[in-house]
mmCIF file of C-alpha atoms and ligand atoms in Angstrom:
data_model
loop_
_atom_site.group_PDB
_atom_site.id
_atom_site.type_symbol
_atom_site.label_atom_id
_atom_site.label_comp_id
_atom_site.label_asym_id
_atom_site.label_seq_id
_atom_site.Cartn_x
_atom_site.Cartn_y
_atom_site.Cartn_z
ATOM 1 C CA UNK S 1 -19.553 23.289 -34.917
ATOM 2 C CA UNK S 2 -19.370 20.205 -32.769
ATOM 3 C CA UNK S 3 -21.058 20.369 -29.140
ATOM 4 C CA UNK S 4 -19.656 19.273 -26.066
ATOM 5 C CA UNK S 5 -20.852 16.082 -24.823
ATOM 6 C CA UNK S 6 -20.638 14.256 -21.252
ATOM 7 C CA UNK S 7 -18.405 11.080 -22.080
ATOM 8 C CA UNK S 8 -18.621 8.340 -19.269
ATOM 9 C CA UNK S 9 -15.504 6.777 -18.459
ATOM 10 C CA UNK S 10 -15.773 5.270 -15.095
ATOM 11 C CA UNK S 11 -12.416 3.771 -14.989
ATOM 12 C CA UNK S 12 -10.596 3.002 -11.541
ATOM 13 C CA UNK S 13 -7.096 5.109 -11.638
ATOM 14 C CA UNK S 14 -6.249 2.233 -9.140
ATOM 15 C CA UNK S 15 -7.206 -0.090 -12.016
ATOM 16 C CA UNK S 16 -4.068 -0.508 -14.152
ATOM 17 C CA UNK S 17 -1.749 -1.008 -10.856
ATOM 18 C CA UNK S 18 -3.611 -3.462 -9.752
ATOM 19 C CA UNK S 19 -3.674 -5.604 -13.030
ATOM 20 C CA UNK S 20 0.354 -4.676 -12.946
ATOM 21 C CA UNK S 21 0.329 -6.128 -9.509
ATOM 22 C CA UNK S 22 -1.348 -9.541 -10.551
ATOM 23 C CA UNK S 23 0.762 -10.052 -13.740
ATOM 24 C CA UNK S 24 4.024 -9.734 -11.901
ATOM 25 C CA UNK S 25 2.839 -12.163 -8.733
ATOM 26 C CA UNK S 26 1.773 -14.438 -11.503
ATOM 27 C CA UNK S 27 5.521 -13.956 -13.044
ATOM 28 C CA UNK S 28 7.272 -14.620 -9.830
ATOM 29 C CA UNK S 29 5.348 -17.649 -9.019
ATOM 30 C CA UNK S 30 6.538 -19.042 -12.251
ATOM 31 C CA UNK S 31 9.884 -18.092 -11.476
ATOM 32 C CA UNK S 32 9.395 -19.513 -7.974
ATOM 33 C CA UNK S 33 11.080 -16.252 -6.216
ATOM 34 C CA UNK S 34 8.832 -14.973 -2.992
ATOM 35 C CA UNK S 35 8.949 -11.217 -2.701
ATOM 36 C CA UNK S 36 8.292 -10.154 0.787
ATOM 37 C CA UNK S 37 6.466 -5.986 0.736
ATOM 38 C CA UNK S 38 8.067 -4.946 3.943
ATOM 39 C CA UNK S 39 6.302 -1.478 5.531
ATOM 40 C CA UNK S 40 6.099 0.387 8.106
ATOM 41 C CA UNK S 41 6.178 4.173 9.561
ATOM 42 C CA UNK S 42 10.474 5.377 9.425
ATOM 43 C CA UNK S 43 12.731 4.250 12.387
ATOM 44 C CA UNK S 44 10.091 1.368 13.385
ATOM 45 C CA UNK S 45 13.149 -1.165 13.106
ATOM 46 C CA UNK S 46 12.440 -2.653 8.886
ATOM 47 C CA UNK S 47 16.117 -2.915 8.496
ATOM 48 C CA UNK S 48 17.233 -4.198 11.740
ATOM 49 C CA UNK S 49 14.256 -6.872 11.072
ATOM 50 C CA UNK S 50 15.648 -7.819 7.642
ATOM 51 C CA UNK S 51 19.600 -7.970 8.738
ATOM 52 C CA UNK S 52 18.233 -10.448 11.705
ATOM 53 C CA UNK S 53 16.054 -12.621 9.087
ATOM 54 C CA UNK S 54 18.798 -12.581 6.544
ATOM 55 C CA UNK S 55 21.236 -13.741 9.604
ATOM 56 C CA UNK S 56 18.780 -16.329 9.688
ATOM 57 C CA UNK S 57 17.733 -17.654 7.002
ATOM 58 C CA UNK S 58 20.366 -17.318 4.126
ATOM 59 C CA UNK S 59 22.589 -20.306 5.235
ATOM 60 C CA UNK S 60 18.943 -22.341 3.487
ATOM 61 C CA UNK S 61 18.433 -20.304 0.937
ATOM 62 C CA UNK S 62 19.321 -17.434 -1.347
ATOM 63 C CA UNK S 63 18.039 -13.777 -0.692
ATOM 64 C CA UNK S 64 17.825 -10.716 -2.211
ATOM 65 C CA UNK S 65 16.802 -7.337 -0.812
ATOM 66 C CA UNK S 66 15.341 -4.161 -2.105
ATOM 67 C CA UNK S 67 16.031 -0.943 -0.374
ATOM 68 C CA UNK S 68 13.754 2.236 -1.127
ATOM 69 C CA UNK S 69 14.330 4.267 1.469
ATOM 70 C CA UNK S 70 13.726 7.904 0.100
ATOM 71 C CA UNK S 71 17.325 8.954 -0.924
ATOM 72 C CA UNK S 72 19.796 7.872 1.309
ATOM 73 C CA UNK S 73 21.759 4.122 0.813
ATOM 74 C CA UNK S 74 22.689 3.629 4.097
ATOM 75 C CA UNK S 75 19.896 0.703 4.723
ATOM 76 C CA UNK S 76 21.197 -0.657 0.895
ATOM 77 C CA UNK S 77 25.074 -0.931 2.029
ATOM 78 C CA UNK S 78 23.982 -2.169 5.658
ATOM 79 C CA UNK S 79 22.516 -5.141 4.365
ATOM 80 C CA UNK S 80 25.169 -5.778 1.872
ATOM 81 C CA UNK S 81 27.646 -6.187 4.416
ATOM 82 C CA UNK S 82 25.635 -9.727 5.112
ATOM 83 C CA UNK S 83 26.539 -10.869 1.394
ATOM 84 C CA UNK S 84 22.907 -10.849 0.014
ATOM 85 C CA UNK S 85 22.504 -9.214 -3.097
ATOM 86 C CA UNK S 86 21.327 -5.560 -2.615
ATOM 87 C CA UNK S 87 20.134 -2.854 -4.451
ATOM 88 C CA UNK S 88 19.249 0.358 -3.929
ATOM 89 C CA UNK S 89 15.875 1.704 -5.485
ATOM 90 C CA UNK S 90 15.248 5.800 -6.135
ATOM 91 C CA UNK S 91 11.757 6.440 -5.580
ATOM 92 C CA UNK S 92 12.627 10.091 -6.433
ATOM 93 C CA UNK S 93 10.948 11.023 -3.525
ATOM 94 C CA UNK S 94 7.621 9.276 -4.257
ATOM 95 C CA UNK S 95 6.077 7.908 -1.062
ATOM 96 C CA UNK S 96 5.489 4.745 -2.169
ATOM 97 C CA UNK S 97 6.115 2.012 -4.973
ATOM 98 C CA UNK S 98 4.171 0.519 -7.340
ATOM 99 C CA UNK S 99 4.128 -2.532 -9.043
ATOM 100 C CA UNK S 100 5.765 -1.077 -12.394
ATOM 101 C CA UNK S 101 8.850 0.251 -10.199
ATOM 102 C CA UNK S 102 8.607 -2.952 -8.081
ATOM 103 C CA UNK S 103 9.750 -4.778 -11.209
ATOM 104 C CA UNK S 104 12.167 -2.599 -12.728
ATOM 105 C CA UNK S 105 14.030 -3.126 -9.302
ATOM 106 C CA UNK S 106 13.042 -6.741 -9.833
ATOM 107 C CA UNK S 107 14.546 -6.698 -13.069
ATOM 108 C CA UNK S 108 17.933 -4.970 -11.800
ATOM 109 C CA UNK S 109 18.245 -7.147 -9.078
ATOM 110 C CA UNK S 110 18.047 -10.046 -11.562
ATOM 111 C CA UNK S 111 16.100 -12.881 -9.569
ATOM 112 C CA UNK S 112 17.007 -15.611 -11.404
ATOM 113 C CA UNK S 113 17.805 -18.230 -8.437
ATOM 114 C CA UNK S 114 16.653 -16.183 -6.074
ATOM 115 C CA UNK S 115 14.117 -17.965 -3.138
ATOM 116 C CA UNK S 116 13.184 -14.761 -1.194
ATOM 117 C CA UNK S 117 13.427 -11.376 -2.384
ATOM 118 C CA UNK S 118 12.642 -8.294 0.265
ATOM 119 C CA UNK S 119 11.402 -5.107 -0.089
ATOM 120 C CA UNK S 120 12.004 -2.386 2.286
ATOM 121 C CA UNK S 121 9.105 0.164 1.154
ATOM 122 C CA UNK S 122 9.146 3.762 1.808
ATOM 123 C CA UNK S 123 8.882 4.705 5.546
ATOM 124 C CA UNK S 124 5.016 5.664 5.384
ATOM 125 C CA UNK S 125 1.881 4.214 6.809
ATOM 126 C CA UNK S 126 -0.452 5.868 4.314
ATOM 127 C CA UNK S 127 0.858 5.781 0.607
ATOM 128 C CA UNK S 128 2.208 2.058 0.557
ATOM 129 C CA UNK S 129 -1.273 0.820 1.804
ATOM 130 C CA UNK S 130 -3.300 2.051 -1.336
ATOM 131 C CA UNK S 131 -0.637 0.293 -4.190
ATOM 132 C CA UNK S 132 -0.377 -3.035 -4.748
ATOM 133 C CA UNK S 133 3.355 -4.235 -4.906
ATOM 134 C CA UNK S 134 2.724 -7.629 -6.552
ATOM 135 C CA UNK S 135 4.415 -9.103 -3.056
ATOM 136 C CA UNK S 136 3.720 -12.488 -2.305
ATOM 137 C CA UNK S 137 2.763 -11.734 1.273
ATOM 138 C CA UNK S 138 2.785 -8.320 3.104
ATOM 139 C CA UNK S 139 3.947 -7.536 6.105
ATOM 140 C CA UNK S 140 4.272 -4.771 8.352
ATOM 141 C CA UNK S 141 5.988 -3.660 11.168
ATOM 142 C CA UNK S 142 4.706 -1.518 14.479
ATOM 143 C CA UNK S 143 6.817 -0.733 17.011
ATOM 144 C CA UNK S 144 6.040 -0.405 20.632
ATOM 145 C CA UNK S 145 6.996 3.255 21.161
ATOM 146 C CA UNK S 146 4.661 4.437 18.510
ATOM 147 C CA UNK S 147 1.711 3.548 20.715
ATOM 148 C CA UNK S 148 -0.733 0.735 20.627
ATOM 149 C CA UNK S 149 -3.316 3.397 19.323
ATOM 150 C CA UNK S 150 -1.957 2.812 15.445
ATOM 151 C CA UNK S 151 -4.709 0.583 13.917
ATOM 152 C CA UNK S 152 -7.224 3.091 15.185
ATOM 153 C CA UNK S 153 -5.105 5.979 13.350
ATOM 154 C CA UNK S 154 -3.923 4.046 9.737
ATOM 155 C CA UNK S 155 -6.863 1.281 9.460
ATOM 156 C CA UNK S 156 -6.245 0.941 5.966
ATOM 157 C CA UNK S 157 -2.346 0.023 6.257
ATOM 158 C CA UNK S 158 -3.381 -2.877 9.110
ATOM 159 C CA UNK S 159 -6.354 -4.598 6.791
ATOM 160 C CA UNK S 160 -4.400 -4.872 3.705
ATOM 161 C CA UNK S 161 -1.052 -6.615 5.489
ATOM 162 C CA UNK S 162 -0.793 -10.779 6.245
ATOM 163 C CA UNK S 163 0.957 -10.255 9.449
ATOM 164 C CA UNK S 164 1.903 -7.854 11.556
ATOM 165 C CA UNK S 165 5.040 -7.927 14.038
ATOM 166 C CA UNK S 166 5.154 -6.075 16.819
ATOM 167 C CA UNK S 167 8.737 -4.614 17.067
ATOM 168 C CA UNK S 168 11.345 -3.164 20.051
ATOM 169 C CA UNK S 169 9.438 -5.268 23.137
ATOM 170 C CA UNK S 170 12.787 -5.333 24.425
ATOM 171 C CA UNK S 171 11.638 -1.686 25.462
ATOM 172 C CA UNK S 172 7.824 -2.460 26.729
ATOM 173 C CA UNK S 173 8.145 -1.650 30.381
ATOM 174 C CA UNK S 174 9.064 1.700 29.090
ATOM 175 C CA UNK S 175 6.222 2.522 27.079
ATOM 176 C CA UNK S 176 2.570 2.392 27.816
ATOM 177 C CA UNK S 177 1.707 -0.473 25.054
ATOM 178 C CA UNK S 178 -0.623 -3.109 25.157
ATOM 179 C CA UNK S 179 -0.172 -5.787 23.345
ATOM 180 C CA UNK S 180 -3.515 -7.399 24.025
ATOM 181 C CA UNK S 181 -5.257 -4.433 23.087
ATOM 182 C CA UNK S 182 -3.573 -4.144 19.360
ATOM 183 C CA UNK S 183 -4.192 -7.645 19.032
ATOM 184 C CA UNK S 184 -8.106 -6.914 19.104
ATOM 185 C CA UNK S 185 -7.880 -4.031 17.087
ATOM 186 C CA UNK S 186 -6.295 -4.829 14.535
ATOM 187 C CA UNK S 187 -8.149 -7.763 14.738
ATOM 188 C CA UNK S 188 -11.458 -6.216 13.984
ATOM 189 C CA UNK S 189 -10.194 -4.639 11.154
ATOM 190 C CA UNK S 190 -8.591 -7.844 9.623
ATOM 191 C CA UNK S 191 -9.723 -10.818 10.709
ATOM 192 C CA UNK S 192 -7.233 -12.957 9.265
ATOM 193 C CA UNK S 193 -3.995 -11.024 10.090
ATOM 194 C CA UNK S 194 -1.195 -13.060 12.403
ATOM 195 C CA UNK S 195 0.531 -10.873 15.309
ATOM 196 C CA UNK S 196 4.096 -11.813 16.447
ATOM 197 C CA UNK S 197 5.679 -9.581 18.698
ATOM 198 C CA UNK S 198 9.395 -9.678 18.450
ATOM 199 C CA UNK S 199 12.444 -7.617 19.388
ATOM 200 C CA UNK S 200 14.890 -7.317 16.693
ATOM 201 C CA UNK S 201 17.957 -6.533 18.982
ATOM 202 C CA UNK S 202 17.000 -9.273 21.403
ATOM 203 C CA UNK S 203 15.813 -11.858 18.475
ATOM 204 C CA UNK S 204 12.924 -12.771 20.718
ATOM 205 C CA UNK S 205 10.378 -13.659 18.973
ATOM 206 C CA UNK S 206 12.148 -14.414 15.951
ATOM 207 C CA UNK S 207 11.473 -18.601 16.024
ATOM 208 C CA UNK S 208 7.741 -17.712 15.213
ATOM 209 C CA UNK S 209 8.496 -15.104 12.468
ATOM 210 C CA UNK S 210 11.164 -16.741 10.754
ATOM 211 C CA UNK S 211 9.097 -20.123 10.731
ATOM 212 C CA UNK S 212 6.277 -18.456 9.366
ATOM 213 C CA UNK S 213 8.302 -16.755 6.405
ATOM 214 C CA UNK S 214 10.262 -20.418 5.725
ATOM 215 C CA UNK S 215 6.803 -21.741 5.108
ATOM 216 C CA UNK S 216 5.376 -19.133 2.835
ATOM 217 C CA UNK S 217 8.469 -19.196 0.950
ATOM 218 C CA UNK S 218 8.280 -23.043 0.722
ATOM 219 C CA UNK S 219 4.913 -23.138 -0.311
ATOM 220 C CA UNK S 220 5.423 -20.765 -3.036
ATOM 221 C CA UNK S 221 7.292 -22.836 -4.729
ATOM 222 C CA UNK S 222 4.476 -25.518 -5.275
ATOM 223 C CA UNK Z 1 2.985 13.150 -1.300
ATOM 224 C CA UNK Z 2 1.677 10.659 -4.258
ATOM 225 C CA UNK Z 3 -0.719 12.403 -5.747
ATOM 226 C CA UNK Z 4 1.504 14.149 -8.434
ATOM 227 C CA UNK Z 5 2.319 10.687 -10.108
ATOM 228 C CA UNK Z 6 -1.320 9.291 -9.917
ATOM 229 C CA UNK Z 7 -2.492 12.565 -11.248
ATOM 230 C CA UNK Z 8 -0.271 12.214 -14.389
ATOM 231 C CA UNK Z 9 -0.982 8.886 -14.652
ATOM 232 C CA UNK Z 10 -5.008 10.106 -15.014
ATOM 233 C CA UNK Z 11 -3.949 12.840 -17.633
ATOM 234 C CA UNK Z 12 -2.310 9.742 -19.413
ATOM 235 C CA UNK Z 13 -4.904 7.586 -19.412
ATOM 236 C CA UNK Z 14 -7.724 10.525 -20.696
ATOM 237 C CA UNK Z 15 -5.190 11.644 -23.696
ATOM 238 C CA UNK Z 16 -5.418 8.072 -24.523
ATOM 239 C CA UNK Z 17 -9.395 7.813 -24.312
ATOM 240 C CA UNK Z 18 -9.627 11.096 -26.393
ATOM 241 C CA UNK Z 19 -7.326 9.624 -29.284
ATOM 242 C CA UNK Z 20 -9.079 6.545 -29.316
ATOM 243 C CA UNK Z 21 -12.389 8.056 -29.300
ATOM 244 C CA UNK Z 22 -11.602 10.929 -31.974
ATOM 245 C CA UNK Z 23 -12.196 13.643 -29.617
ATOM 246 C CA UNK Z 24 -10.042 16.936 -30.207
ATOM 247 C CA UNK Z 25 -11.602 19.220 -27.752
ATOM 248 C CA UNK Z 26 -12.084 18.719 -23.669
ATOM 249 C CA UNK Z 27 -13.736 21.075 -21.530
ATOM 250 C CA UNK Z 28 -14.127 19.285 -18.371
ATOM 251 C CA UNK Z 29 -12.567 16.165 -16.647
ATOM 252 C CA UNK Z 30 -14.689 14.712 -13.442
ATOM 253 C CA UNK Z 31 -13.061 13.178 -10.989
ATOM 254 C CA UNK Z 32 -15.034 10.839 -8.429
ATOM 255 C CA UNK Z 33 -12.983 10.305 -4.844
ATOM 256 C CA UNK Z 34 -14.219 8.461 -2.012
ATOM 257 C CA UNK Z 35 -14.169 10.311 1.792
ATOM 258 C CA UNK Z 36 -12.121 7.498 2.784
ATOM 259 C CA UNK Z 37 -9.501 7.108 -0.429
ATOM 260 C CA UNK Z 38 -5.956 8.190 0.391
ATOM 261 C CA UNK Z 39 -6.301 10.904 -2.510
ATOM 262 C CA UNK Z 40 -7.064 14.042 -1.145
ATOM 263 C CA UNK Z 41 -8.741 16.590 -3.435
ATOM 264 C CA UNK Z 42 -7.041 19.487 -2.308
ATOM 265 C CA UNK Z 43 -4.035 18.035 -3.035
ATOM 266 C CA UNK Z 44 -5.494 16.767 -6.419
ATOM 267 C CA UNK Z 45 -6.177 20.535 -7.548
ATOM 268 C CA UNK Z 46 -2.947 21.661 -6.118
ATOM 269 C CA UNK Z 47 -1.459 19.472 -8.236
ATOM 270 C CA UNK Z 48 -3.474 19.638 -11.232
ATOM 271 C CA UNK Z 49 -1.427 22.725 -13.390
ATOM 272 C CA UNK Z 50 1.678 20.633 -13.079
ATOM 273 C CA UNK Z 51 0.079 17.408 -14.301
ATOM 274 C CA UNK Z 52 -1.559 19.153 -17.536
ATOM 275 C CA UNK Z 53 1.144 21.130 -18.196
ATOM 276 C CA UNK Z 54 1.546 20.843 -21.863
ATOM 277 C CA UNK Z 55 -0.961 18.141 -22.451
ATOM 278 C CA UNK Z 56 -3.832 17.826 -24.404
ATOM 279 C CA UNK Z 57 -5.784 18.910 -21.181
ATOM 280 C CA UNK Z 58 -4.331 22.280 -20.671
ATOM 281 C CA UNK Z 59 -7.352 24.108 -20.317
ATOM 282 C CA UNK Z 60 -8.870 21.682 -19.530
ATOM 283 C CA UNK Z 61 -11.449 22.417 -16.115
ATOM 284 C CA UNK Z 62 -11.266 20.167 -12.988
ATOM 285 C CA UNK Z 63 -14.279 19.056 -11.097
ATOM 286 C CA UNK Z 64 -13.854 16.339 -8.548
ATOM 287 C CA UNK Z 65 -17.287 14.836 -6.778
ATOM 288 C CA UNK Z 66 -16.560 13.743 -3.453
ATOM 289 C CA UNK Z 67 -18.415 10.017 -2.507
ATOM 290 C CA UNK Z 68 -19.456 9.190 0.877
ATOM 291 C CA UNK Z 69 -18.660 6.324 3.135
ATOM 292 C CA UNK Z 70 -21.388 4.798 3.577
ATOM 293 C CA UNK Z 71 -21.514 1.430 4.911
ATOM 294 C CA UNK Z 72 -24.015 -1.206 6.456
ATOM 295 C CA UNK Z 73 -24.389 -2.404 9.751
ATOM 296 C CA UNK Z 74 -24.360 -5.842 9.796
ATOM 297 C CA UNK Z 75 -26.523 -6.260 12.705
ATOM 298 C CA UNK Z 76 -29.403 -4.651 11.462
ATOM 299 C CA UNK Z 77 -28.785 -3.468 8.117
ATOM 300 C CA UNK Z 78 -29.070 -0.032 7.971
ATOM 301 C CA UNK Z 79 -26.797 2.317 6.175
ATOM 302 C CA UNK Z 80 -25.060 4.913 7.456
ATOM 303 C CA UNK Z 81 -22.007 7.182 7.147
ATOM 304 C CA UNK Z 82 -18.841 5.794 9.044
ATOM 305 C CA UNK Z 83 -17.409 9.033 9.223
ATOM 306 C CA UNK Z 84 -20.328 11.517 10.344
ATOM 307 C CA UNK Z 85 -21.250 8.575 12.538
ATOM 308 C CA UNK Z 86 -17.436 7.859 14.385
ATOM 309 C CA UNK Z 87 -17.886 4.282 13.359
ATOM 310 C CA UNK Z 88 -21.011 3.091 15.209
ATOM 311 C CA UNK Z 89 -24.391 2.086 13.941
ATOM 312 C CA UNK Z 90 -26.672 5.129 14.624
ATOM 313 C CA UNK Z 91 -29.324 2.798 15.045
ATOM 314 C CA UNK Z 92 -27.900 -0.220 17.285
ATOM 315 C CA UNK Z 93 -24.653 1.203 18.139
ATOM 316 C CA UNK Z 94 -22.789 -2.094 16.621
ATOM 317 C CA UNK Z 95 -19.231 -1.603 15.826
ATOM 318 C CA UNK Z 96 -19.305 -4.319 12.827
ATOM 319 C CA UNK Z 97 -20.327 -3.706 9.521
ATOM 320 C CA UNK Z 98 -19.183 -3.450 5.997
ATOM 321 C CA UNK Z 99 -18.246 -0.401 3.538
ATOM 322 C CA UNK Z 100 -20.167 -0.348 0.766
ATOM 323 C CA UNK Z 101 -18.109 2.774 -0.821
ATOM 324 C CA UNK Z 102 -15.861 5.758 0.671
ATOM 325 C CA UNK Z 103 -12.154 4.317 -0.932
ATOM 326 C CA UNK Z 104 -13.116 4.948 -4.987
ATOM 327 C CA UNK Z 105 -10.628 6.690 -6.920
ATOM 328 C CA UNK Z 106 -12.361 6.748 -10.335
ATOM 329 C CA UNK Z 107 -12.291 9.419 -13.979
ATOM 330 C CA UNK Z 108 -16.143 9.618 -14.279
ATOM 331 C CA UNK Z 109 -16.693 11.357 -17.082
ATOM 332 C CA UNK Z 110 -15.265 13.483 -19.888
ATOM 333 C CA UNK Z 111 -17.116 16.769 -21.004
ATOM 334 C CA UNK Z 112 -14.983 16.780 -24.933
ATOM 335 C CA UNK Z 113 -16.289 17.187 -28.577
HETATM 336 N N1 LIG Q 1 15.373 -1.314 21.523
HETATM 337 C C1 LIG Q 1 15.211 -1.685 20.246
HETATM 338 N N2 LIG Q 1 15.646 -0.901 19.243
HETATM 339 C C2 LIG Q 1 15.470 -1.313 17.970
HETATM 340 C C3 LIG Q 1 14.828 -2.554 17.668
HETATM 341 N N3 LIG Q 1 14.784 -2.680 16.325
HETATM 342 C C4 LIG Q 1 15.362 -1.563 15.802
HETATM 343 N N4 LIG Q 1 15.783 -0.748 16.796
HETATM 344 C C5 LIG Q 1 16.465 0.554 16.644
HETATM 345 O O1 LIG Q 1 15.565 1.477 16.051
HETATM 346 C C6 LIG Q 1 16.258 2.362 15.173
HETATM 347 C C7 LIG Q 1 15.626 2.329 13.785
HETATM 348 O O2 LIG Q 1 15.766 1.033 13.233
HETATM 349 P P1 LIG Q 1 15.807 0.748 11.659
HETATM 350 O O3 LIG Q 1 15.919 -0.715 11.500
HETATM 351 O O4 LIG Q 1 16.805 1.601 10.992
HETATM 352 O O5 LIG Q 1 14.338 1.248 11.258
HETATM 353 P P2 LIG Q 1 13.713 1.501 9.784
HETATM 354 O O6 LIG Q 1 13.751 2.975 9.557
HETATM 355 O O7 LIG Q 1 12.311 1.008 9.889
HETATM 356 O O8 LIG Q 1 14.525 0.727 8.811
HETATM 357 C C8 LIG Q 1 17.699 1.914 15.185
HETATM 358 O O9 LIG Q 1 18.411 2.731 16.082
HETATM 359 C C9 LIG Q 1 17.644 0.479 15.697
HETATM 360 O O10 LIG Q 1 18.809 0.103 16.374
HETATM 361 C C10 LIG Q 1 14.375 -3.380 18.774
HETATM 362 O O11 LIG Q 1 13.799 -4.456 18.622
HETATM 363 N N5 LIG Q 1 14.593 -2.878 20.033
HETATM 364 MG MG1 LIG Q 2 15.457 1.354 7.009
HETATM 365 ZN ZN1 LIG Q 3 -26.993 -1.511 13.361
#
């Protein structure tokens, strides 16, 4: 009779994501596309923001845009109204992607030509933090009447993002927010991050954001 | 919530081990998850049944160690739970240090024949 034995295995279930996640930002440096992992919590203004950077931006180059909002294509035939390609992704009501479904809707969007491709991840500020996309660059997007109390609250989504823009301060005299206050927070958690507040119905703010993402994009390419 | 996939993505990757390793027969799979990991364990054995359902690990028992996170101040060095401790060095009451572990996800360990 054989006897039961204790096995070590030791193996990071993150593991194989992330090694997904490096082999397909290798790939689309190669194919000199920059994919853009756009997140934040639902209603925080990810679609208004891409509409106004597609507005933008597409006149200089060509865009694509990947919508994953769970179930619905309203976002997806929004932004096709603009003339970028679009697709629609089914998560299936996951709660985030992952770099294998990242590029199978890489794959259907086809990205040959393509400068800047966008990803609208699943509303959530939990799930999208933990998985590596394979993005170029992350971003993510608070808005000022979810409170300036955030970074304390999802620490993990602010440290793993390159930038952070600070949506709807069309509407800060309304809300109690402080800017200043995020800034240091968020600040202490990730040291490197940039903060831009902007207001995507205004389009203040907008020179800074959209000059940071024609640089990144630029830059990818060498 | 996520942990469905990630779970069947773990009962993947242990049918795999066993095959390549010749075993036939597992008793127990341990799971290590850190205080601060965005897996929850209740969640994990909620979802457990429906992940081994009709896999190798059917009967298969669940055990799942939870890891602490601990980190150290980097004032003065001295390690200490961020979470029993809101944060704050116990001993100097600095707000900066550095996790040493708390976000692990990881399969330990395999009880099998
Ligand atoms: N006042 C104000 N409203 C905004 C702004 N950006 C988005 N919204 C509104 O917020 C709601 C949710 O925006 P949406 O882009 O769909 O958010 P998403 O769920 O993150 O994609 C919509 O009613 C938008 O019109 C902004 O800068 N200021
Ligand atoms: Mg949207
Ligand atoms: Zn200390």
């Amino acid at each position: 009779m054989n006897t039961f034995k204790i096995i070590e295995i030791k193996e990071s279930v993150f593991a194989n994501n992330d090694r997904q996640a490096s082999l397909l930002r290798e790939e689309l440096k190669k194919r000199k596309t920059f994919l853009l992992n756009l997140m934040s919590s639902p209603g925080s203004g990810k679609t208004t923001t891409v509409l106004k950077t597609i507005e933008a931006l597409k006149d200089e180059m060509k865009i694509g845009v990947m919508e994953a909002d769970i179930d619905s294509d309203v976002d997806a035939s929004l932004v096709s109204k603009t003339g970028v390609k679009v697709i629609q992704l089914h998560t299936g009501g996951m709660c985030h992607l992952d770099a294998y479904m990242t590029k199978q809707g890489l794959d259907e969007l086809e990205i040959e030509g393509l400068d800047l491709v966008i990803l609208e991840n699943v509303g959530n500020l939990v799930c999208p933090a933990e998985f590596d996309t394979g993005a170029s660059k992350s971003v993510m997007i608070l808005s000022v009447p979810e409170g300036d109390d955030k970074p304390l609250k999802y620490p993990l989504m602010f440290s793993v993002v390159d930038i952070l823009l600070i949506n709807k301060i069309d509407a800060m005299s309304i809300f109690d927010f402080n800017i200043e206050k995020v800034k240091e927070r968020v600040k202490k958690i990730n040291p490197n991050i940039k903060v831009i507040p902007i207001s995507a119905k205004t389009g203040e703010g907008f020179d800074e954001w959209i000059n940071w993402l024609r640089e990144e994009v630029k830059s990818w390419k060498k | 919530m996520h942990e469905l996939g990630v779970m069947i993505e773990v009962v993947n990757y242990v049918e795999d081990f066993a095959k390549k390793n010749g075993l036939t027969k597992i008793d127990t799979l341990v799971l290590q998850i850190g205080e601060l990991s965005a897996i929850i364990p209740r969640y994990i054995e909620a979802c457990y049944p429906a992940a081994i359902d009709g896999t190798m690990l059917e009967n298969t028992k669940l055990k799942i160690e939870v890891l602490p996170a601990n980190a150290i101040c980097r004032e003065c060095s001295k390690v200490f739970n961020v979470v029993q401790n809101n944060k704050i060095c116990p001993r100097c009451g600095n707000e900066k240090w550095e996790l040493l572990c708390g976000k692990e996800f990881l399969i330990k360990e395999i009880i099998a024949c």
